[in-house]
Amino acid sequence: MTTAADIMHPGAQWIPATETLDRAAELMRRLNVGALPVSDADERLCGIVTDRDIVVKCVAIGHDPAQVTCGDLCEGTPRWIAADADVSAVLDEMESHQIKRLPVIENKRLVGMISEADLAQHLPDEQLAGFVEKVYARR
């Protein structure tokens, strides 16, 4: 059985909800990633902030990323998957919520992230095509 831990990108890092978006952008650049899980004061997942969020929801509308926090951009219910979950559960979670990145949690700690690139490296072409069709389908 292939698990979330088998296909994830290990070493993901939280960014606190209280941290500003300019700091998030710096961390994304340093880690060479396009998204960061956002944690509350108890290191629980409260959302994800993406490079696109910073541009579209902050910079493009004239806000200062040094004044807006990551928590300000978090919306909706955060989604995650257990490290020991089967890859089919990963796909179900990502497809049903039409998300492109999924934090992986083990013992209440962030242990990695699964992105489209991770799926592309580990899934057969047919399974990957099904994922793409479901995630990018218009509702």
PDB file of C-alpha atoms in Angstrom, residues 9 46 52 100:
ATOM      1  CA  HIS A   9       7.664  16.152   0.020  1.00  0.00           C
ATOM      2  CA  CYS A  46      -5.460  26.871  10.378  1.00  0.00           C
ATOM      3  CA  ARG A  52      -0.820  33.514  -5.584  1.00  0.00           C
ATOM      4  CA  LYS A 100      -3.633  21.276  -5.238  1.00  0.00           C
TER       5      LYS A 100
END
